[in-house]
Amino acid sequence: MKKQLATLFFLALLGTAAQAQKKELQPKTGFWVVEDNLRTKQGSIVRFYAENGTLIYEEKLEDLRLNISRKKVVKRLDATLTQVLNRSRTLPSLSESENYVKVAFKKN
């Protein structure tokens, strides 16, 4: 009986994990690159590119370093990418004063 309950519990966990993965936000028409200077340890530069490799938007974060090994950071960058891509479709050029990345990582 215990083995059956353990198996049922394990299968239920697998089902919820599969559902959670489907809800992730995946940008389909571009990518982002984060550049850090390891010598000075000052900030990051985030660049957003279209699917064909053209630079859409670049933002310099002087007081913020991004750890892209964290899922939360990747999700925020993906969400910012979709926002930048949608905005770039309506406007011919985006200014750096928009601060999309700083707004996404603003501490609440």
mmCIF file of N, CA, C and O in Angstrom:
data_model
loop_
_atom_site.group_PDB
_atom_site.id
_atom_site.type_symbol
_atom_site.label_atom_id
_atom_site.label_comp_id
_atom_site.label_asym_id
_atom_site.label_seq_id
_atom_site.Cartn_x
_atom_site.Cartn_y
_atom_site.Cartn_z
ATOM 1 N N MET A 1 0.817 -1.190 0.000
ATOM 2 C CA MET A 1 0.000 0.000 0.000
ATOM 3 C C MET A 1 0.868 1.265 0.000
ATOM 4 O O MET A 1 0.567 2.236 -0.692
ATOM 5 N N LYS A 2 1.952 1.253 0.789
ATOM 6 C CA LYS A 2 2.832 2.410 0.856
ATOM 7 C C LYS A 2 3.525 2.646 -0.480
ATOM 8 O O LYS A 2 3.718 3.782 -0.897
ATOM 9 N N LYS A 3 3.895 1.549 -1.163
ATOM 10 C CA LYS A 3 4.554 1.689 -2.459
ATOM 11 C C LYS A 3 3.602 2.298 -3.483
ATOM 12 O O LYS A 3 4.000 3.119 -4.306
ATOM 13 N N GLN A 4 2.338 1.918 -3.422
ATOM 14 C CA GLN A 4 1.352 2.473 -4.348
ATOM 15 C C GLN A 4 1.145 3.959 -4.102
ATOM 16 O O GLN A 4 1.034 4.748 -5.049
ATOM 17 N N LEU A 5 1.075 4.363 -2.844
ATOM 18 C CA LEU A 5 0.922 5.776 -2.515
ATOM 19 C C LEU A 5 2.152 6.580 -2.940
ATOM 20 O O LEU A 5 2.032 7.691 -3.462
ATOM 21 N N ALA A 6 3.322 6.014 -2.728
ATOM 22 C CA ALA A 6 4.551 6.706 -3.127
ATOM 23 C C ALA A 6 4.604 6.860 -4.644
ATOM 24 O O ALA A 6 4.985 7.922 -5.163
ATOM 25 N N THR A 7 4.205 5.818 -5.372
ATOM 26 C CA THR A 7 4.193 5.889 -6.833
ATOM 27 C C THR A 7 3.178 6.911 -7.314
ATOM 28 O O THR A 7 3.463 7.697 -8.221
ATOM 29 N N LEU A 8 2.014 6.929 -6.708
ATOM 30 C CA LEU A 8 0.981 7.891 -7.074
ATOM 31 C C LEU A 8 1.445 9.325 -6.798
ATOM 32 O O LEU A 8 1.244 10.220 -7.621
ATOM 33 N N PHE A 9 2.080 9.539 -5.675
ATOM 34 C CA PHE A 9 2.600 10.857 -5.328
ATOM 35 C C PHE A 9 3.677 11.297 -6.325
ATOM 36 O O PHE A 9 3.707 12.440 -6.779
ATOM 37 N N PHE A 10 4.559 10.391 -6.692
ATOM 38 C CA PHE A 10 5.621 10.689 -7.651
ATOM 39 C C PHE A 10 5.030 11.053 -9.013
ATOM 40 O O PHE A 10 5.468 12.017 -9.656
ATOM 41 N N LEU A 11 4.032 10.327 -9.468
ATOM 42 C CA LEU A 11 3.402 10.635 -10.747
ATOM 43 C C LEU A 11 2.677 11.978 -10.718
ATOM 44 O O LEU A 11 2.666 12.714 -11.707
ATOM 45 N N ALA A 12 2.091 12.306 -9.586
ATOM 46 C CA ALA A 12 1.423 13.603 -9.461
ATOM 47 C C ALA A 12 2.437 14.741 -9.530
ATOM 48 O O ALA A 12 2.178 15.782 -10.149
ATOM 49 N N LEU A 13 3.605 14.558 -8.939
ATOM 50 C CA LEU A 13 4.660 15.576 -9.016
ATOM 51 C C LEU A 13 5.150 15.767 -10.450
ATOM 52 O O LEU A 13 5.401 16.886 -10.884
ATOM 53 N N LEU A 14 5.293 14.696 -11.176
ATOM 54 C CA LEU A 14 5.729 14.793 -12.568
ATOM 55 C C LEU A 14 4.707 15.556 -13.404
ATOM 56 O O LEU A 14 5.074 16.348 -14.269
ATOM 57 N N GLY A 15 3.439 15.340 -13.151
ATOM 58 C CA GLY A 15 2.386 16.033 -13.890
ATOM 59 C C GLY A 15 2.389 17.536 -13.636
ATOM 60 O O GLY A 15 2.234 18.324 -14.554
ATOM 61 N N THR A 16 2.615 17.942 -12.389
ATOM 62 C CA THR A 16 2.643 19.378 -12.093
ATOM 63 C C THR A 16 3.896 20.027 -12.650
ATOM 64 O O THR A 16 3.868 21.173 -13.075
ATOM 65 N N ALA A 17 5.009 19.318 -12.675
ATOM 66 C CA ALA A 17 6.240 19.888 -13.234
ATOM 67 C C ALA A 17 6.092 20.105 -14.735
ATOM 68 O O ALA A 17 6.568 21.098 -15.280
ATOM 69 N N ALA A 18 5.422 19.209 -15.411
ATOM 70 C CA ALA A 18 5.219 19.362 -16.856
ATOM 71 C C ALA A 18 4.320 20.558 -17.153
ATOM 72 O O ALA A 18 4.540 21.285 -18.112
ATOM 73 N N GLN A 19 3.322 20.800 -16.325
ATOM 74 C CA GLN A 19 2.442 21.940 -16.532
ATOM 75 C C GLN A 19 3.166 23.247 -16.286
ATOM 76 O O GLN A 19 2.963 24.215 -17.000
ATOM 77 N N ALA A 20 4.033 23.294 -15.291
ATOM 78 C CA ALA A 20 4.742 24.525 -14.971
ATOM 79 C C ALA A 20 5.695 24.919 -16.094
ATOM 80 O O ALA A 20 5.894 26.086 -16.366
ATOM 81 N N GLN A 21 6.273 23.963 -16.773
ATOM 82 C CA GLN A 21 7.210 24.266 -17.843
ATOM 83 C C GLN A 21 6.507 24.842 -19.065
ATOM 84 O O GLN A 21 7.084 25.616 -19.799
ATOM 85 N N LYS A 22 5.284 24.533 -19.282
ATOM 86 C CA LYS A 22 4.559 25.045 -20.434
ATOM 87 C C LYS A 22 4.240 26.528 -20.296
ATOM 88 O O LYS A 22 4.064 27.210 -21.285
ATOM 89 N N LYS A 23 4.174 27.039 -19.073
ATOM 90 C CA LYS A 23 3.777 28.417 -18.842
ATOM 91 C C LYS A 23 4.928 29.408 -18.978
ATOM 92 O O LYS A 23 4.716 30.593 -18.889
ATOM 93 N N GLU A 24 6.163 28.925 -19.183
ATOM 94 C CA GLU A 24 7.304 29.827 -19.265
ATOM 95 C C GLU A 24 7.208 30.729 -20.475
ATOM 96 O O GLU A 24 6.725 30.339 -21.528
ATOM 97 N N LEU A 25 7.696 31.933 -20.316
ATOM 98 C CA LEU A 25 7.701 32.920 -21.381
ATOM 99 C C LEU A 25 8.938 32.701 -22.247
ATOM 100 O O LEU A 25 10.056 32.849 -21.776
ATOM 101 N N GLN A 26 8.774 32.325 -23.484
ATOM 102 C CA GLN A 26 9.880 32.069 -24.383
ATOM 103 C C GLN A 26 9.848 33.042 -25.547
ATOM 104 O O GLN A 26 8.953 32.976 -26.378
ATOM 105 N N PRO A 27 10.798 33.954 -25.620
ATOM 106 C CA PRO A 27 10.842 34.850 -26.768
ATOM 107 C C PRO A 27 11.201 34.073 -28.028
ATOM 108 O O PRO A 27 12.075 33.223 -28.005
ATOM 109 N N LYS A 28 10.525 34.382 -29.124
ATOM 110 C CA LYS A 28 10.716 33.613 -30.345
ATOM 111 C C LYS A 28 11.382 34.401 -31.450
ATOM 112 O O LYS A 28 11.738 33.834 -32.467
ATOM 113 N N THR A 29 11.538 35.693 -31.266
ATOM 114 C CA THR A 29 12.053 36.478 -32.375
ATOM 115 C C THR A 29 13.290 37.283 -32.001
ATOM 116 O O THR A 29 13.537 38.323 -32.577
ATOM 117 N N GLY A 30 14.071 36.842 -31.039
ATOM 118 C CA GLY A 30 15.268 37.562 -30.676
ATOM 119 C C GLY A 30 16.012 36.884 -29.550
ATOM 120 O O GLY A 30 15.641 35.809 -29.087
ATOM 121 N N PHE A 31 17.086 37.547 -29.117
ATOM 122 C CA PHE A 31 17.867 37.027 -28.005
ATOM 123 C C PHE A 31 18.567 38.189 -27.306
ATOM 124 O O PHE A 31 18.629 39.295 -27.827
ATOM 125 N N TRP A 32 19.070 37.916 -26.112
ATOM 126 C CA TRP A 32 19.759 38.930 -25.324
ATOM 127 C C TRP A 32 21.138 38.425 -24.956
ATOM 128 O O TRP A 32 21.392 37.232 -24.904
ATOM 129 N N VAL A 33 22.040 39.379 -24.686
ATOM 130 C CA VAL A 33 23.410 39.077 -24.275
ATOM 131 C C VAL A 33 23.752 39.993 -23.108
ATOM 132 O O VAL A 33 23.498 41.190 -23.167
ATOM 133 N N VAL A 34 24.319 39.426 -22.056
ATOM 134 C CA VAL A 34 24.757 40.206 -20.902
ATOM 135 C C VAL A 34 26.279 40.180 -20.878
ATOM 136 O O VAL A 34 26.892 39.117 -20.924
ATOM 137 N N GLU A 35 26.875 41.360 -20.804
ATOM 138 C CA GLU A 35 28.329 41.481 -20.795
ATOM 139 C C GLU A 35 28.764 42.078 -19.466
ATOM 140 O O GLU A 35 28.265 43.120 -19.047
ATOM 141 N N ASP A 36 29.691 41.396 -18.793
ATOM 142 C CA ASP A 36 30.240 41.864 -17.526
ATOM 143 C C ASP A 36 31.735 42.079 -17.679
ATOM 144 O O ASP A 36 32.407 41.369 -18.422
ATOM 145 N N ASN A 37 32.259 43.042 -16.952
ATOM 146 C CA ASN A 37 33.697 43.247 -16.897
ATOM 147 C C ASN A 37 34.177 42.654 -15.580
ATOM 148 O O ASN A 37 33.923 43.208 -14.512
ATOM 149 N N LEU A 38 34.846 41.531 -15.652
ATOM 150 C CA LEU A 38 35.249 40.831 -14.440
ATOM 151 C C LEU A 38 36.378 41.533 -13.702
ATOM 152 O O LEU A 38 36.557 41.341 -12.511
ATOM 153 N N ARG A 39 37.154 42.356 -14.379
ATOM 154 C CA ARG A 39 38.256 43.043 -13.710
ATOM 155 C C ARG A 39 37.760 44.170 -12.809
ATOM 156 O O ARG A 39 38.202 44.316 -11.688
ATOM 157 N N THR A 40 36.869 44.987 -13.318
ATOM 158 C CA THR A 40 36.422 46.134 -12.535
ATOM 159 C C THR A 40 35.230 45.815 -11.651
ATOM 160 O O THR A 40 34.952 46.545 -10.708
ATOM 161 N N LYS A 41 34.495 44.759 -11.965
ATOM 162 C CA LYS A 41 33.313 44.351 -11.193
ATOM 163 C C LYS A 41 32.284 45.468 -11.104
ATOM 164 O O LYS A 41 31.637 45.656 -10.084
ATOM 165 N N GLN A 42 32.146 46.231 -12.161
ATOM 166 C CA GLN A 42 31.175 47.320 -12.178
ATOM 167 C C GLN A 42 30.103 47.030 -13.209
ATOM 168 O O GLN A 42 30.377 47.024 -14.399
ATOM 169 N N GLY A 43 28.914 46.785 -12.761
ATOM 170 C CA GLY A 43 27.752 46.713 -13.616
ATOM 171 C C GLY A 43 27.808 45.725 -14.758
ATOM 172 O O GLY A 43 28.696 44.900 -14.869
ATOM 173 N N SER A 44 26.816 45.849 -15.622
ATOM 174 C CA SER A 44 26.649 44.977 -16.774
ATOM 175 C C SER A 44 26.168 45.794 -17.958
ATOM 176 O O SER A 44 25.626 46.885 -17.788
ATOM 177 N N ILE A 45 26.329 45.232 -19.126
ATOM 178 C CA ILE A 45 25.750 45.798 -20.338
ATOM 179 C C ILE A 45 24.833 44.724 -20.907
ATOM 180 O O ILE A 45 25.244 43.580 -21.093
ATOM 181 N N VAL A 46 23.585 45.093 -21.145
ATOM 182 C CA VAL A 46 22.609 44.162 -21.695
ATOM 183 C C VAL A 46 22.270 44.616 -23.109
ATOM 184 O O VAL A 46 21.927 45.778 -23.321
ATOM 185 N N ARG A 47 22.399 43.691 -24.053
ATOM 186 C CA ARG A 47 22.078 43.994 -25.445
ATOM 187 C C ARG A 47 20.976 43.049 -25.913
ATOM 188 O O ARG A 47 21.026 41.855 -25.634
ATOM 189 N N PHE A 48 20.011 43.607 -26.619
ATOM 190 C CA PHE A 48 18.907 42.826 -27.179
ATOM 191 C C PHE A 48 19.033 42.831 -28.697
ATOM 192 O O PHE A 48 19.185 43.893 -29.305
ATOM 193 N N TYR A 49 18.960 41.657 -29.282
ATOM 194 C CA TYR A 49 19.126 41.491 -30.715
ATOM 195 C C TYR A 49 17.870 40.893 -31.330
ATOM 196 O O TYR A 49 17.158 40.113 -30.683
ATOM 197 N N ALA A 50 17.635 41.226 -32.593
ATOM 198 C CA ALA A 50 16.552 40.593 -33.346
ATOM 199 C C ALA A 50 17.028 39.208 -33.786
ATOM 200 O O ALA A 50 18.193 38.848 -33.621
ATOM 201 N N GLU A 51 16.128 38.451 -34.353
ATOM 202 C CA GLU A 51 16.427 37.085 -34.761
ATOM 203 C C GLU A 51 17.559 37.019 -35.790
ATOM 204 O O GLU A 51 18.357 36.087 -35.789
ATOM 205 N N ASN A 52 17.657 38.039 -36.622
ATOM 206 C CA ASN A 52 18.698 38.045 -37.653
ATOM 207 C C ASN A 52 20.036 38.572 -37.146
ATOM 208 O O ASN A 52 20.985 38.655 -37.900
ATOM 209 N N GLY A 53 20.140 38.961 -35.883
ATOM 210 C CA GLY A 53 21.392 39.392 -35.281
ATOM 211 C C GLY A 53 21.606 40.892 -35.251
ATOM 212 O O GLY A 53 22.673 41.347 -34.831
ATOM 213 N N THR A 54 20.623 41.666 -35.657
ATOM 214 C CA THR A 54 20.782 43.125 -35.600
ATOM 215 C C THR A 54 20.467 43.619 -34.191
ATOM 216 O O THR A 54 19.529 43.160 -33.542
ATOM 217 N N LEU A 55 21.264 44.575 -33.747
ATOM 218 C CA LEU A 55 21.094 45.142 -32.411
ATOM 219 C C LEU A 55 19.850 46.015 -32.376
ATOM 220 O O LEU A 55 19.683 46.914 -33.187
ATOM 221 N N ILE A 56 18.963 45.733 -31.417
ATOM 222 C CA ILE A 56 17.734 46.507 -31.261
ATOM 223 C C ILE A 56 17.895 47.539 -30.153
ATOM 224 O O ILE A 56 17.524 48.697 -30.309
ATOM 225 N N TYR A 57 18.456 47.100 -29.025
ATOM 226 C CA TYR A 57 18.505 47.960 -27.850
ATOM 227 C C TYR A 57 19.693 47.558 -26.985
ATOM 228 O O TYR A 57 20.023 46.381 -26.866
ATOM 229 N N GLU A 58 20.326 48.543 -26.364
ATOM 230 C CA GLU A 58 21.443 48.307 -25.463
ATOM 231 C C GLU A 58 21.269 49.189 -24.237
ATOM 232 O O GLU A 58 20.900 50.351 -24.351
ATOM 233 N N GLU A 59 21.523 48.595 -23.076
ATOM 234 C CA GLU A 59 21.406 49.360 -21.834
ATOM 235 C C GLU A 59 22.591 49.052 -20.930
ATOM 236 O O GLU A 59 22.940 47.889 -20.723
ATOM 237 N N LYS A 60 23.212 50.099 -20.402
ATOM 238 C CA LYS A 60 24.347 49.956 -19.493
ATOM 239 C C LYS A 60 23.851 50.100 -18.062
ATOM 240 O O LYS A 60 23.223 51.086 -17.715
ATOM 241 N N LEU A 61 24.148 49.095 -17.268
ATOM 242 C CA LEU A 61 23.761 49.087 -15.858
ATOM 243 C C LEU A 61 25.022 49.268 -15.033
ATOM 244 O O LEU A 61 25.781 48.338 -14.835
ATOM 245 N N GLU A 62 25.270 50.472 -14.582
ATOM 246 C CA GLU A 62 26.518 50.765 -13.883
ATOM 247 C C GLU A 62 26.528 50.270 -12.447
ATOM 248 O O GLU A 62 27.574 49.959 -11.901
ATOM 249 N N ASP A 63 25.387 50.179 -11.824
ATOM 250 C CA ASP A 63 25.334 49.792 -10.421
ATOM 251 C C ASP A 63 24.675 48.426 -10.200
ATOM 252 O O ASP A 63 24.358 48.075 -9.076
ATOM 253 N N LEU A 64 24.495 47.668 -11.262
ATOM 254 C CA LEU A 64 23.779 46.401 -11.150
ATOM 255 C C LEU A 64 24.490 45.335 -11.964
ATOM 256 O O LEU A 64 24.735 45.519 -13.161
ATOM 257 N N ARG A 65 24.838 44.224 -11.316
ATOM 258 C CA ARG A 65 25.418 43.084 -12.026
ATOM 259 C C ARG A 65 24.382 41.971 -12.035
ATOM 260 O O ARG A 65 23.763 41.680 -11.024
ATOM 261 N N LEU A 66 24.198 41.355 -13.184
ATOM 262 C CA LEU A 66 23.182 40.323 -13.352
ATOM 263 C C LEU A 66 23.820 38.936 -13.316
ATOM 264 O O LEU A 66 24.802 38.679 -14.006
ATOM 265 N N ASN A 67 23.242 38.071 -12.524
ATOM 266 C CA ASN A 67 23.692 36.686 -12.437
ATOM 267 C C ASN A 67 22.757 35.850 -13.305
ATOM 268 O O ASN A 67 21.669 35.469 -12.881
ATOM 269 N N ILE A 68 23.185 35.559 -14.530
ATOM 270 C CA ILE A 68 22.294 34.889 -15.477
ATOM 271 C C ILE A 68 22.148 33.397 -15.206
ATOM 272 O O ILE A 68 21.417 32.714 -15.915
ATOM 273 N N SER A 69 22.801 32.881 -14.176
ATOM 274 C CA SER A 69 22.592 31.483 -13.815
ATOM 275 C C SER A 69 21.322 31.309 -12.975
ATOM 276 O O SER A 69 20.898 30.183 -12.741
ATOM 277 N N ARG A 70 20.723 32.420 -12.565
ATOM 278 C CA ARG A 70 19.483 32.359 -11.782
ATOM 279 C C ARG A 70 18.277 32.389 -12.715
ATOM 280 O O ARG A 70 18.207 33.192 -13.647
ATOM 281 N N LYS A 71 17.323 31.522 -12.472
ATOM 282 C CA LYS A 71 16.126 31.429 -13.316
ATOM 283 C C LYS A 71 15.316 32.722 -13.294
ATOM 284 O O LYS A 71 14.755 33.124 -14.310
ATOM 285 N N LYS A 72 15.261 33.359 -12.158
ATOM 286 C CA LYS A 72 14.493 34.593 -12.016
ATOM 287 C C LYS A 72 15.049 35.691 -12.922
ATOM 288 O O LYS A 72 14.292 36.439 -13.557
ATOM 289 N N VAL A 73 16.360 35.781 -13.010
ATOM 290 C CA VAL A 73 17.010 36.782 -13.856
ATOM 291 C C VAL A 73 16.727 36.483 -15.330
ATOM 292 O O VAL A 73 16.409 37.388 -16.107
ATOM 293 N N VAL A 74 16.822 35.221 -15.708
ATOM 294 C CA VAL A 74 16.570 34.833 -17.096
ATOM 295 C C VAL A 74 15.125 35.124 -17.484
ATOM 296 O O VAL A 74 14.864 35.647 -18.578
ATOM 297 N N LYS A 75 14.191 34.841 -16.595
ATOM 298 C CA LYS A 75 12.785 35.122 -16.886
ATOM 299 C C LYS A 75 12.528 36.612 -17.054
ATOM 300 O O LYS A 75 11.792 37.028 -17.945
ATOM 301 N N ARG A 76 13.156 37.415 -16.214
ATOM 302 C CA ARG A 76 12.977 38.867 -16.332
ATOM 303 C C ARG A 76 13.600 39.396 -17.619
ATOM 304 O O ARG A 76 13.043 40.277 -18.271
ATOM 305 N N LEU A 77 14.751 38.862 -17.988
ATOM 306 C CA LEU A 77 15.383 39.287 -19.239
ATOM 307 C C LEU A 77 14.557 38.850 -20.449
ATOM 308 O O LEU A 77 14.438 39.589 -21.428
ATOM 309 N N ASP A 78 13.970 37.657 -20.387
ATOM 310 C CA ASP A 78 13.097 37.196 -21.469
ATOM 311 C C ASP A 78 11.864 38.087 -21.593
ATOM 312 O O ASP A 78 11.446 38.441 -22.697
ATOM 313 N N ALA A 79 11.282 38.445 -20.453
ATOM 314 C CA ALA A 79 10.114 39.335 -20.474
ATOM 315 C C ALA A 79 10.487 40.706 -21.021
ATOM 316 O O ALA A 79 9.736 41.315 -21.799
ATOM 317 N N THR A 80 11.659 41.201 -20.638
ATOM 318 C CA THR A 80 12.127 42.489 -21.149
ATOM 319 C C THR A 80 12.392 42.409 -22.641
ATOM 320 O O THR A 80 12.110 43.356 -23.380
ATOM 321 N N LEU A 81 12.901 41.279 -23.104
ATOM 322 C CA LEU A 81 13.133 41.089 -24.539
ATOM 323 C C LEU A 81 11.833 41.175 -25.327
ATOM 324 O O LEU A 81 11.772 41.868 -26.345
ATOM 325 N N THR A 82 10.799 40.518 -24.855
ATOM 326 C CA THR A 82 9.525 40.597 -25.572
ATOM 327 C C THR A 82 8.983 42.019 -25.557
ATOM 328 O O THR A 82 8.436 42.489 -26.556
ATOM 329 N N GLN A 83 9.161 42.724 -24.448
ATOM 330 C CA GLN A 83 8.720 44.118 -24.364
ATOM 331 C C GLN A 83 9.502 44.989 -25.346
ATOM 332 O O GLN A 83 8.914 45.809 -26.057
ATOM 333 N N VAL A 84 10.807 44.804 -25.407
ATOM 334 C CA VAL A 84 11.644 45.584 -26.325
ATOM 335 C C VAL A 84 11.299 45.251 -27.773
ATOM 336 O O VAL A 84 11.222 46.147 -28.622
ATOM 337 N N LEU A 85 11.069 43.982 -28.065
ATOM 338 C CA LEU A 85 10.714 43.596 -29.431
ATOM 339 C C LEU A 85 9.375 44.192 -29.847
ATOM 340 O O LEU A 85 9.235 44.695 -30.970
ATOM 341 N N ASN A 86 8.400 44.156 -28.965
ATOM 342 C CA ASN A 86 7.097 44.751 -29.278
ATOM 343 C C ASN A 86 7.217 46.258 -29.468
ATOM 344 O O ASN A 86 6.595 46.830 -30.357
ATOM 345 N N ARG A 87 8.011 46.887 -28.629
ATOM 346 C CA ARG A 87 8.200 48.337 -28.728
ATOM 347 C C ARG A 87 8.964 48.703 -29.993
ATOM 348 O O ARG A 87 8.684 49.719 -30.617
ATOM 349 N N SER A 88 9.932 47.885 -30.390
ATOM 350 C CA SER A 88 10.732 48.194 -31.577
ATOM 351 C C SER A 88 9.918 48.042 -32.858
ATOM 352 O O SER A 88 10.265 48.630 -33.877
ATOM 353 N N ARG A 89 8.868 47.264 -32.800
ATOM 354 C CA ARG A 89 8.007 47.127 -33.984
ATOM 355 C C ARG A 89 7.209 48.404 -34.231
ATOM 356 O O ARG A 89 6.893 48.738 -35.362
ATOM 357 N N THR A 90 6.883 49.133 -33.159
ATOM 358 C CA THR A 90 6.090 50.351 -33.314
ATOM 359 C C THR A 90 6.949 51.594 -33.488
ATOM 360 O O THR A 90 6.539 52.530 -34.155
ATOM 361 N N LEU A 91 8.138 51.598 -32.884
ATOM 362 C CA LEU A 91 9.040 52.747 -33.000
ATOM 363 C C LEU A 91 10.279 52.346 -33.799
ATOM 364 O O LEU A 91 10.805 51.254 -33.609
ATOM 365 N N PRO A 92 10.767 53.217 -34.664
ATOM 366 C CA PRO A 92 11.941 52.850 -35.462
ATOM 367 C C PRO A 92 13.221 52.693 -34.642
ATOM 368 O O PRO A 92 14.040 51.838 -34.921
ATOM 369 N N SER A 93 13.409 53.521 -33.617
ATOM 370 C CA SER A 93 14.606 53.379 -32.784
ATOM 371 C C SER A 93 14.235 53.618 -31.325
ATOM 372 O O SER A 93 13.404 54.458 -31.010
ATOM 373 N N LEU A 94 14.875 52.847 -30.463
ATOM 374 C CA LEU A 94 14.630 52.965 -29.027
ATOM 375 C C LEU A 94 15.789 53.720 -28.396
ATOM 376 O O LEU A 94 16.950 53.453 -28.691
ATOM 377 N N SER A 95 15.470 54.641 -27.517
ATOM 378 C CA SER A 95 16.535 55.383 -26.848
ATOM 379 C C SER A 95 16.944 54.657 -25.573
ATOM 380 O O SER A 95 16.156 53.936 -24.964
ATOM 381 N N GLU A 96 18.175 54.882 -25.166
ATOM 382 C CA GLU A 96 18.688 54.230 -23.964
ATOM 383 C C GLU A 96 18.051 54.799 -22.696
ATOM 384 O O GLU A 96 18.121 54.213 -21.628
ATOM 385 N N SER A 97 17.397 55.928 -22.818
ATOM 386 C CA SER A 97 16.775 56.546 -21.648
ATOM 387 C C SER A 97 15.503 55.813 -21.203
ATOM 388 O O SER A 97 14.943 56.141 -20.169
ATOM 389 N N GLU A 98 15.061 54.846 -21.975
ATOM 390 C CA GLU A 98 13.853 54.093 -21.605
ATOM 391 C C GLU A 98 14.082 53.240 -20.351
ATOM 392 O O GLU A 98 13.165 53.026 -19.581
ATOM 393 N N ASN A 99 15.269 52.698 -20.182
ATOM 394 C CA ASN A 99 15.635 51.911 -18.996
ATOM 395 C C ASN A 99 14.728 50.700 -18.785
ATOM 396 O O ASN A 99 14.211 50.478 -17.698
ATOM 397 N N TYR A 100 14.532 49.905 -19.798
ATOM 398 C CA TYR A 100 13.694 48.713 -19.678
ATOM 399 C C TYR A 100 14.259 47.723 -18.653
ATOM 400 O O TYR A 100 13.525 47.161 -17.849
ATOM 401 N N VAL A 101 15.558 47.507 -18.694
ATOM 402 C CA VAL A 101 16.163 46.516 -17.811
ATOM 403 C C VAL A 101 16.182 47.008 -16.371
ATOM 404 O O VAL A 101 15.875 46.256 -15.446
ATOM 405 N N LYS A 102 16.494 48.284 -16.159
ATOM 406 C CA LYS A 102 16.504 48.823 -14.796
ATOM 407 C C LYS A 102 15.123 48.733 -14.167
ATOM 408 O O LYS A 102 14.991 48.432 -12.989
ATOM 409 N N VAL A 103 14.093 48.967 -14.968
ATOM 410 C CA VAL A 103 12.729 48.874 -14.445
ATOM 411 C C VAL A 103 12.389 47.431 -14.102
ATOM 412 O O VAL A 103 11.768 47.145 -13.076
ATOM 413 N N ALA A 104 12.835 46.485 -14.924
ATOM 414 C CA ALA A 104 12.534 45.070 -14.686
ATOM 415 C C ALA A 104 13.219 44.553 -13.423
ATOM 416 O O ALA A 104 12.683 43.689 -12.730
ATOM 417 N N PHE A 105 14.389 45.101 -13.101
ATOM 418 C CA PHE A 105 15.130 44.626 -11.933
ATOM 419 C C PHE A 105 15.081 45.595 -10.769
ATOM 420 O O PHE A 105 15.859 45.479 -9.835
ATOM 421 N N LYS A 106 14.163 46.538 -10.804
ATOM 422 C CA LYS A 106 14.009 47.486 -9.708
ATOM 423 C C LYS A 106 13.577 46.736 -8.452
ATOM 424 O O LYS A 106 12.681 45.903 -8.495
ATOM 425 N N LYS A 107 14.202 47.046 -7.347
ATOM 426 C CA LYS A 107 13.856 46.385 -6.077
ATOM 427 C C LYS A 107 12.554 46.939 -5.570
ATOM 428 O O LYS A 107 12.346 48.134 -5.501
ATOM 429 N N ASN A 108 11.662 46.017 -5.212
ATOM 430 C CA ASN A 108 10.341 46.414 -4.706
ATOM 431 C C ASN A 108 10.364 46.666 -3.228
ATOM 432 O O ASN A 108 11.033 46.145 -2.468
#
